[in-house]
């Protein structure tokens, strides 16, 4: 019975991911995440991190902004949580602060995300953090620094999450164009188009 309960909880975590990205049903997503977290053993780091991430995002889009951020911060600040569990909540905090601010919280979250990804050799998180740093510099019109970070993601785009790679290519093209490097901007745009075709992403 314990194994069945754990397996069901893992399925709930996976379903929360699917419901968030494919169905647009935050209320149902939230129910699955909470069922998952109620039954997942503590050492199931990946499944717990997925459930925590989408629980908070479902709360946020349902209007529970304060509760969502507090939920994420509790995990990020918990001394006994492993880096593999903290990474996804940090990415969610970065996503929320990019949309809603404040900027100083965004800067702090990205800095911590980068630090954890480097210290614990979390490849996917490291590429997300690199992209976010590039985007932060781009928004500040610090274009050379932005290009450096974006190029780092693009060079390893087949290791990155597909959306991270796509957005890095897009913003790299924009940064090149803003610097007057039109040929490189066109090249980045063509690379993005080819990458999106290869990975079936829009």
Coordinates of C-alpha atoms in Angstrom, one line a residue:
X1 CA 0.0 0.0 0.0
X2 CA 2.9 2.4 0.8
X3 CA 4.4 1.7 -2.7
X4 CA 1.1 2.3 -4.4
X5 CA 0.6 5.6 -2.5
X6 CA 4.1 6.8 -3.5
X7 CA 3.6 5.8 -7.1
X8 CA 0.2 7.6 -7.2
X9 CA 1.9 10.7 -5.7
X10 CA 4.6 10.6 -8.4
X11 CA 1.8 10.4 -11.1
X12 CA 0.1 13.4 -9.4
X13 CA 3.3 15.4 -9.7
X14 CA 3.7 14.6 -13.4
X15 CA 0.0 15.4 -14.0
X16 CA 0.5 18.8 -12.4
X17 CA 3.2 19.5 -15.0
X18 CA 0.9 18.4 -17.9
X19 CA -2.1 20.3 -16.5
X20 CA 0.0 23.5 -16.2
X21 CA 1.5 23.5 -19.7
X22 CA -1.1 21.7 -21.8
X23 CA -4.5 22.2 -20.2
X24 CA -4.5 25.6 -18.5
X25 CA -6.3 24.3 -15.5
X26 CA -4.7 25.8 -12.4
X27 CA -7.3 24.6 -9.9
X28 CA -7.0 21.0 -11.0
X29 CA -3.2 21.4 -11.2
X30 CA -3.2 22.6 -7.6
X31 CA -5.2 19.7 -6.4
X32 CA -2.7 17.2 -7.9
X33 CA 0.3 19.0 -6.5
X34 CA -1.2 19.0 -3.0
X35 CA -2.0 15.3 -3.2
X36 CA 1.5 14.7 -4.4
X37 CA 3.2 16.6 -1.6
X38 CA 1.0 15.0 1.0
X39 CA 2.2 11.5 0.0
X40 CA 5.7 11.8 -1.5
X41 CA 8.6 10.6 0.7
X42 CA 11.1 13.3 1.5
X43 CA 13.9 11.7 -0.5
X44 CA 11.9 11.9 -3.8
X45 CA 13.6 15.1 -4.6
X46 CA 12.6 15.4 -8.3
X47 CA 8.9 14.7 -7.9
X48 CA 8.7 17.0 -4.8
X49 CA 10.4 19.8 -6.7
X50 CA 8.0 19.5 -9.6
X51 CA 5.0 19.5 -7.2
X52 CA 6.3 22.5 -5.2
X53 CA 6.9 24.5 -8.4
X54 CA 3.5 24.0 -9.9
X55 CA 1.7 24.3 -6.6
X56 CA 3.1 27.8 -6.3
X57 CA 2.5 28.8 -9.9
X58 CA -1.1 27.5 -9.7
X59 CA -1.6 29.5 -6.5
X60 CA -0.2 32.6 -8.1
X61 CA -2.3 32.6 -11.3
X62 CA -5.4 31.8 -9.1
X63 CA -4.8 35.2 -7.4
X64 CA -3.0 33.9 -4.2
X65 CA 0.1 36.0 -4.9
X66 CA 1.4 36.4 -1.4
X67 CA 0.8 32.7 -0.5
X68 CA 2.6 31.5 -3.7
X69 CA 5.7 33.6 -3.0
X70 CA 5.8 32.6 0.7
X71 CA 5.5 28.9 -0.3
X72 CA 8.5 29.2 -2.7
X73 CA 10.6 31.2 -0.3
X74 CA 10.0 28.7 2.5
X75 CA 11.5 26.0 0.4
X76 CA 14.4 28.1 -0.9
X77 CA 15.3 29.3 2.6
X78 CA 15.0 25.9 4.2
X79 CA 18.4 24.7 5.4
X80 CA 17.5 21.0 5.1
X81 CA 16.3 21.1 1.6
X82 CA 18.7 19.8 -1.1
X83 CA 19.8 22.1 -4.0
X84 CA 17.9 19.8 -6.4
X85 CA 14.7 20.7 -4.6
X86 CA 15.4 24.4 -4.3
X87 CA 16.3 24.9 -8.0
X88 CA 12.7 24.8 -9.4
X89 CA 11.2 27.1 -6.8
X90 CA 14.0 29.5 -7.5
X91 CA 13.2 29.5 -11.2
X92 CA 9.5 30.1 -10.3
X93 CA 10.5 33.0 -8.1
X94 CA 12.6 34.5 -10.9
X95 CA 9.6 34.1 -13.3
X96 CA 7.2 35.8 -10.9
X97 CA 9.6 38.7 -10.1
X98 CA 10.3 39.2 -13.8
X99 CA 6.6 39.9 -14.4
X100 CA 5.6 41.6 -11.1
X101 CA 8.8 42.9 -9.5
X102 CA 10.3 44.2 -7.5
X103 CA 13.6 44.3 -9.4
X104 CA 15.8 43.9 -6.3
X105 CA 14.0 40.6 -5.5
X106 CA 14.5 39.5 -9.1
X107 CA 18.3 40.3 -8.9
X108 CA 18.6 38.4 -5.6
X109 CA 16.7 35.4 -6.8
X110 CA 18.8 35.1 -10.0
X111 CA 22.0 35.5 -8.1
X112 CA 21.1 32.7 -5.7
X113 CA 19.9 30.5 -8.6
X114 CA 23.2 31.0 -10.3
X115 CA 25.2 30.3 -7.1
X116 CA 23.3 27.1 -6.4
X117 CA 23.5 25.8 -10.0
X118 CA 27.3 26.4 -10.1
X119 CA 28.0 24.9 -6.6
X120 CA 26.0 21.8 -7.3
X121 CA 26.7 21.4 -11.0
X122 CA 23.0 21.6 -12.0
X123 CA 23.3 21.9 -15.7
X124 CA 19.7 22.7 -16.7
X125 CA 19.4 25.2 -13.8
X126 CA 22.8 26.8 -14.7
X127 CA 21.6 27.4 -18.3
X128 CA 18.4 28.9 -17.1
X129 CA 20.3 31.1 -14.7
X130 CA 22.7 32.2 -17.4
X131 CA 19.7 33.1 -19.6
X132 CA 18.1 35.1 -16.8
X133 CA 21.4 37.0 -16.2
X134 CA 21.6 37.8 -19.9
X135 CA 18.0 39.0 -19.9
X136 CA 18.6 41.2 -16.8
X137 CA 21.6 42.9 -18.6
X138 CA 19.5 43.3 -21.7
X139 CA 16.8 45.1 -19.8
X140 CA 19.4 47.4 -18.4
X141 CA 20.8 48.1 -21.9
X142 CA 24.1 46.4 -20.9
X143 CA 24.2 44.8 -24.2
X144 CA 27.7 43.4 -24.3
X145 CA 27.2 41.6 -21.0
X146 CA 23.8 40.3 -22.2
X147 CA 25.4 38.9 -25.4
X148 CA 28.0 37.1 -23.4
X149 CA 25.4 35.3 -21.3
X150 CA 23.1 34.5 -24.2
X151 CA 26.0 33.1 -26.3
X152 CA 26.8 30.8 -23.4
X153 CA 23.3 29.4 -23.5
X154 CA 23.2 29.1 -27.2
X155 CA 26.5 27.2 -27.3
X156 CA 24.9 24.5 -25.2
X157 CA 21.4 24.9 -26.4
X158 CA 20.9 21.1 -26.9
X159 CA 21.5 20.6 -23.1
X160 CA 19.2 23.4 -22.1
X161 CA 15.4 23.4 -21.6
X162 CA 13.9 24.0 -25.0
X163 CA 12.2 27.3 -24.0
X164 CA 15.4 28.5 -22.4
X165 CA 17.3 27.9 -25.6
X166 CA 14.6 29.5 -27.8
X167 CA 14.4 32.6 -25.7
X168 CA 18.2 33.0 -25.4
X169 CA 18.4 32.8 -29.2
X170 CA 15.6 35.4 -29.6
X171 CA 17.1 37.8 -27.2
X172 CA 20.6 37.3 -28.6
X173 CA 19.3 38.3 -32.0
X174 CA 17.7 41.4 -30.5
X175 CA 20.9 42.3 -28.5
X176 CA 23.0 41.9 -31.7
X177 CA 20.7 44.1 -33.6
X178 CA 20.7 46.8 -30.9
X179 CA 24.5 46.8 -31.1
X180 CA 24.4 47.3 -34.9
X181 CA 25.6 43.7 -35.5
X182 CA 23.0 43.0 -38.1
X183 CA 24.7 40.0 -39.8
X184 CA 25.0 38.2 -36.4
X185 CA 21.4 39.2 -35.5
X186 CA 20.2 37.5 -38.7
X187 CA 22.3 34.5 -38.0
X188 CA 20.9 34.1 -34.5
X189 CA 17.3 34.5 -35.9
X190 CA 18.0 31.8 -38.5
X191 CA 19.5 29.5 -35.9
X192 CA 16.4 30.0 -33.7
X193 CA 14.0 29.2 -36.5
X194 CA 16.0 26.0 -37.3
X195 CA 16.1 25.0 -33.6
X196 CA 12.4 25.5 -33.2
X197 CA 11.7 23.3 -36.2
X198 CA 14.0 20.6 -34.9
X199 CA 12.4 20.7 -31.4
X200 CA 8.8 21.3 -32.5
X201 CA 8.5 24.4 -30.4
X202 CA 6.7 27.6 -31.3

